[in-house]
Amino acid sequence: MDLQLAPAPDGSQAGLEIPRLLGHVPALEDDIEKVLISEDEIQSTVRRLGDEITRDYAGRDLLLVGVLKGAFVMMGDLSRHIRLPLEFDFMAVSSYGAATKTSGVVRILKDLDHEIEGRNVLLVEDIVDSGLTLAYLLKNLRTRRPASLEVCALLHKTAMQQVDVDLRYVGFQIPPEFVVGYGLDYAERFRNLPYVATLKPAAYQDTPE
Ligand code: IMP
Ligand code: MG
């Protein structure tokens, strides 16, 4: 699961070339510093996770719970690689506001639509950073007595983890940098980029908090 960064001509790890996309996206891409994980790498990893989940949950009832908003892109792709009957539910939580550091304060903005007692719940997260959001969610969901409760996270910032949480499925381990794209935002922008990237320092200064 090492990140494969294309070496720059001078041999340094400059990151992958930034793909040019639809007409409106270059405006976002001016703020991109480097692509950490390409669209192809994400797609093949999400397919691998879908295969593992298909194998592990065969013959069992499965409820995918997406943590909004960040996980919505991953949910769409991942669910189409799970070749089993399954159901969806979503929770929305807020942990950061527009800042880039976790506060440890988690608010439930939208709760699940349905009871999960006796269900096999797989929580889908975009990224686990300090683990505080996830620890809070798992504790909350466990009180509702699901038959099983596991986590699938696209990204895991290992070095930043403050709370020990058990991640059953992980796409990529990444360094402790703030990233955007593939569902992840900075101040609600960049979610529609198909890759995961870091931002230039100027991108943070431009955005009003
Ligand atoms: P944690 O509580 O520190 O683990 O943070 C979890 C939540 O913070 C994630 O679900 C994201 O919404 C957000 N977050 C953490 N790191 C990043 C990042 O690098 N980019 C964008 N959002 C992030
Ligand atoms: Mg966010």
CSV table of C-alpha atoms and ligand atoms in Angstrom, one decimal:
chain,number,residue,atom,x,y,z
A,1,MET,CA,0.0,0.0,0.0
A,2,ASP,CA,3.0,2.3,-0.4
A,3,LEU,CA,2.4,5.4,-2.4
A,4,GLN,CA,3.8,5.3,-5.8
A,5,LEU,CA,5.0,8.8,-6.7
A,6,ALA,CA,6.4,9.3,-10.2
A,7,PRO,CA,9.9,10.6,-9.9
A,8,ALA,CA,10.5,14.0,-11.4
A,9,PRO,CA,13.1,14.4,-14.1
A,10,ASP,CA,15.6,15.6,-11.5
A,11,GLY,CA,15.0,12.3,-9.6
A,12,SER,CA,13.1,14.0,-6.7
A,13,GLN,CA,9.6,12.8,-5.6
A,14,ALA,CA,7.6,15.6,-7.1
A,15,GLY,CA,4.3,13.7,-7.3
A,16,LEU,CA,2.2,12.7,-10.3
A,17,GLU,CA,1.4,15.0,-13.1
A,18,ILE,CA,-1.9,16.8,-12.5
A,19,PRO,CA,-4.4,15.5,-15.0
A,20,ARG,CA,-6.4,18.2,-16.8
A,21,LEU,CA,-10.1,17.6,-16.4
A,22,LEU,CA,-13.4,19.2,-17.3
A,23,GLY,CA,-13.5,22.9,-18.2
A,24,HIS,CA,-14.4,24.1,-14.7
A,25,VAL,CA,-11.8,22.1,-12.8
A,26,PRO,CA,-8.6,23.9,-13.8
A,27,ALA,CA,-9.8,26.6,-11.5
A,28,LEU,CA,-9.5,24.1,-8.6
A,29,GLU,CA,-6.3,22.6,-10.0
A,30,ASP,CA,-4.4,25.8,-9.7
A,31,ASP,CA,-4.5,25.3,-6.0
A,32,ILE,CA,-3.1,21.7,-6.1
A,33,GLU,CA,0.4,21.2,-4.9
A,34,LYS,CA,0.9,17.5,-5.7
A,35,VAL,CA,-1.2,14.4,-6.5
A,36,LEU,CA,-0.6,11.9,-3.7
A,37,ILE,CA,-2.8,9.1,-5.1
A,38,SER,CA,-3.9,9.0,-8.7
A,39,GLU,CA,-7.3,8.1,-10.0
A,40,ASP,CA,-6.1,4.8,-11.3
A,41,GLU,CA,-4.5,3.8,-7.9
A,42,ILE,CA,-7.7,4.8,-6.1
A,43,GLN,CA,-9.9,2.8,-8.5
A,44,SER,CA,-7.9,-0.4,-8.3
A,45,THR,CA,-7.6,-0.2,-4.5
A,46,VAL,CA,-11.4,0.4,-4.1
A,47,ARG,CA,-12.0,-2.6,-6.4
A,48,ARG,CA,-9.7,-4.7,-4.1
A,49,LEU,CA,-11.6,-3.6,-1.0
A,50,GLY,CA,-14.9,-4.4,-2.7
A,51,ASP,CA,-13.5,-7.9,-3.5
A,52,GLU,CA,-12.5,-8.5,0.1
A,53,ILE,CA,-15.8,-7.3,1.4
A,54,THR,CA,-17.7,-9.5,-1.1
A,55,ARG,CA,-15.7,-12.5,0.2
A,56,ASP,CA,-16.1,-11.6,3.9
A,57,TYR,CA,-19.8,-10.9,3.8
A,58,ALA,CA,-21.0,-13.6,1.4
A,59,GLY,CA,-24.2,-15.1,2.8
A,60,ARG,CA,-24.6,-12.4,5.4
A,61,ASP,CA,-26.9,-9.4,5.5
A,62,LEU,CA,-24.9,-6.2,4.9
A,63,LEU,CA,-25.6,-2.6,5.8
A,64,LEU,CA,-23.2,0.0,4.5
A,65,VAL,CA,-23.2,3.2,6.6
A,66,GLY,CA,-21.5,6.2,4.9
A,67,VAL,CA,-20.2,9.1,6.9
A,68,LEU,CA,-21.2,12.2,5.1
A,69,LYS,CA,-20.1,14.2,3.4
A,70,GLY,CA,-16.6,12.9,2.7
A,71,ALA,CA,-17.5,9.2,2.1
A,72,PHE,CA,-20.1,9.8,-0.6
A,73,VAL,CA,-17.7,9.3,-3.5
A,74,MET,CA,-16.1,6.2,-2.0
A,75,MET,CA,-19.5,4.8,-1.2
A,76,GLY,CA,-20.6,5.0,-4.8
A,77,ASP,CA,-17.5,3.3,-6.2
A,78,LEU,CA,-17.0,0.8,-3.4
A,79,SER,CA,-20.7,-0.4,-3.4
A,80,ARG,CA,-20.5,-1.2,-7.1
A,81,HIS,CA,-17.6,-3.5,-6.4
A,82,ILE,CA,-19.4,-5.4,-3.6
A,83,ARG,CA,-21.2,-8.2,-5.5
A,84,LEU,CA,-23.8,-8.9,-2.8
A,85,PRO,CA,-27.3,-7.6,-1.9
A,86,LEU,CA,-26.8,-4.7,0.5
A,87,GLU,CA,-28.5,-1.7,2.0
A,88,PHE,CA,-27.3,1.9,2.5
A,89,ASP,CA,-27.7,4.3,5.3
A,90,PHE,CA,-25.9,7.6,6.0
A,91,MET,CA,-24.8,9.7,9.0
A,92,ALA,CA,-23.6,13.2,8.8
A,93,VAL,CA,-21.1,14.4,11.4
A,94,SER,CA,-19.1,17.6,11.7
A,95,SER,CA,-15.7,17.6,13.3
A,96,TYR,CA,-13.7,20.4,11.8
A,97,GLY,CA,-15.8,23.3,10.4
A,98,ALA,CA,-13.5,25.0,7.8
A,99,ALA,CA,-10.3,24.4,9.8
A,100,THR,CA,-7.7,21.8,9.0
A,101,LYS,CA,-7.1,20.5,12.5
A,102,THR,CA,-9.4,18.3,14.5
A,103,SER,CA,-11.1,19.7,17.5
A,104,GLY,CA,-12.2,16.4,19.0
A,105,VAL,CA,-15.7,17.7,19.1
A,106,VAL,CA,-18.1,15.6,17.0
A,107,ARG,CA,-21.6,16.7,16.3
A,108,ILE,CA,-24.2,14.4,14.7
A,109,LEU,CA,-25.9,16.5,12.0
A,110,LYS,CA,-27.9,13.6,10.6
A,111,ASP,CA,-28.6,10.3,12.2
A,112,LEU,CA,-29.3,6.9,10.6
A,113,ASP,CA,-32.7,6.5,9.1
A,114,HIS,CA,-33.1,2.9,10.4
A,115,GLU,CA,-32.4,0.7,13.4
A,116,ILE,CA,-29.2,-1.3,13.2
A,117,GLU,CA,-29.9,-3.9,16.0
A,118,GLY,CA,-28.9,-7.3,14.7
A,119,ARG,CA,-27.5,-6.0,11.4
A,120,ASN,CA,-23.9,-6.4,10.0
A,121,VAL,CA,-22.8,-2.8,9.8
A,122,LEU,CA,-19.9,-1.7,7.7
A,123,LEU,CA,-19.0,2.0,8.4
A,124,VAL,CA,-17.4,3.7,5.4
A,125,GLU,CA,-15.1,6.6,6.1
A,126,ASP,CA,-13.1,8.8,3.8
A,127,ILE,CA,-10.2,9.4,6.2
A,128,VAL,CA,-9.1,8.5,9.7
A,129,ASP,CA,-6.8,11.2,11.1
A,130,SER,CA,-6.8,11.5,14.9
A,131,GLY,CA,-9.4,8.7,15.0
A,132,LEU,CA,-11.5,10.9,17.3
A,133,THR,CA,-14.5,11.1,14.9
A,134,LEU,CA,-14.4,7.4,14.3
A,135,ALA,CA,-14.0,6.5,18.0
A,136,TYR,CA,-17.0,8.6,18.8
A,137,LEU,CA,-19.1,7.1,16.0
A,138,LEU,CA,-18.2,3.5,16.9
A,139,LYS,CA,-19.0,4.0,20.6
A,140,ASN,CA,-22.4,5.5,19.6
A,141,LEU,CA,-23.3,2.8,17.1
A,142,ARG,CA,-22.2,0.0,19.4
A,143,THR,CA,-24.9,1.0,21.9
A,144,ARG,CA,-27.5,0.2,19.2
A,145,ARG,CA,-26.4,-3.5,19.3
A,146,PRO,CA,-25.5,-4.3,15.7
A,147,ALA,CA,-24.6,-8.0,15.1
A,148,SER,CA,-21.2,-6.8,13.8
A,149,LEU,CA,-19.6,-3.4,13.3
A,150,GLU,CA,-16.5,-2.9,11.1
A,151,VAL,CA,-14.8,0.0,9.4
A,152,CYS,CA,-13.6,0.6,5.8
A,153,ALA,CA,-11.5,3.8,5.4
A,154,LEU,CA,-10.0,4.9,2.1
A,155,LEU,CA,-7.2,6.8,3.9
A,156,HIS,CA,-5.4,6.4,7.2
A,157,LYS,CA,-2.9,9.0,8.5
A,158,THR,CA,-1.0,6.6,10.7
A,159,ALA,CA,1.3,9.0,12.4
A,160,MET,CA,-1.5,11.3,13.5
A,161,GLN,CA,-3.6,8.7,15.2
A,162,GLN,CA,-4.5,9.7,18.8
A,163,VAL,CA,-7.1,7.1,19.5
A,164,ASP,CA,-6.7,3.4,18.8
A,165,VAL,CA,-9.4,2.3,16.4
A,166,ASP,CA,-9.7,-1.0,14.7
A,167,LEU,CA,-9.8,-0.5,10.9
A,168,ARG,CA,-10.9,-3.7,9.2
A,169,TYR,CA,-10.3,-2.4,5.6
A,170,VAL,CA,-7.9,0.4,4.7
A,171,GLY,CA,-7.1,1.7,1.2
A,172,PHE,CA,-3.9,3.8,1.7
A,173,GLN,CA,-1.7,4.9,4.6
A,174,ILE,CA,-0.7,8.5,4.0
A,175,PRO,CA,1.7,10.9,5.7
A,176,PRO,CA,0.2,13.4,8.1
A,177,GLU,CA,-0.6,16.1,5.5
A,178,PHE,CA,-3.9,17.7,4.8
A,179,VAL,CA,-5.4,16.2,1.6
A,180,VAL,CA,-8.4,16.9,-0.7
A,181,GLY,CA,-10.2,15.2,-3.5
A,182,TYR,CA,-12.2,12.0,-4.0
A,183,GLY,CA,-14.8,13.3,-1.5
A,184,LEU,CA,-12.4,15.1,0.8
A,185,ASP,CA,-12.8,18.9,1.0
A,186,TYR,CA,-11.1,22.0,2.2
A,187,ALA,CA,-13.9,24.5,3.1
A,188,GLU,CA,-16.3,22.4,1.0
A,189,ARG,CA,-14.2,22.6,-2.2
A,190,PHE,CA,-12.2,20.0,-4.1
A,191,ARG,CA,-14.5,17.0,-3.3
A,192,ASN,CA,-15.1,16.3,-7.0
A,193,LEU,CA,-11.4,15.8,-7.9
A,194,PRO,CA,-11.0,12.1,-8.9
A,195,TYR,CA,-7.6,11.9,-7.2
A,196,VAL,CA,-6.2,12.7,-3.7
A,197,ALA,CA,-3.9,15.7,-3.5
A,198,THR,CA,-2.3,18.3,-1.3
A,199,LEU,CA,-2.9,22.0,-1.6
A,200,LYS,CA,-0.5,24.9,-2.1
A,201,PRO,CA,-0.2,27.1,1.0
A,202,ALA,CA,-1.8,29.9,-0.9
A,203,ALA,CA,-5.0,27.8,-1.2
A,204,TYR,CA,-5.5,28.1,2.5
A,205,GLN,CA,-4.9,31.8,2.6
A,206,ASP,CA,-7.4,32.5,-0.1
A,207,THR,CA,-10.3,30.9,1.6
A,208,PRO,CA,-12.3,32.9,4.2
A,209,GLU,CA,-12.9,31.0,7.4
B,1,IMP,P1,-10.4,12.7,12.9
B,1,IMP,O1,-11.5,12.8,13.9
B,1,IMP,O2,-9.2,13.5,13.2
B,1,IMP,O3,-10.0,11.3,12.6
B,1,IMP,O4,-10.9,13.4,11.5
B,1,IMP,C1,-11.8,12.8,10.8
B,1,IMP,C2,-12.6,13.7,9.8
B,1,IMP,O5,-11.9,14.9,9.6
B,1,IMP,C3,-12.7,13.0,8.5
B,1,IMP,O6,-13.8,12.3,8.4
B,1,IMP,C4,-12.6,14.2,7.5
B,1,IMP,O7,-13.9,14.8,7.4
B,1,IMP,C5,-11.8,15.3,8.3
B,1,IMP,N1,-10.4,15.2,7.8
B,1,IMP,C6,-9.3,14.7,8.5
B,1,IMP,N2,-8.2,14.8,7.8
B,1,IMP,C7,-8.6,15.4,6.6
B,1,IMP,C8,-7.8,15.8,5.4
B,1,IMP,O8,-6.6,15.6,5.3
B,1,IMP,N3,-8.5,16.4,4.4
B,1,IMP,C9,-9.9,16.6,4.5
B,1,IMP,N4,-10.6,16.3,5.6
B,1,IMP,C10,-10.0,15.7,6.6
B,2,MG,MG,-14.4,17.8,6.0
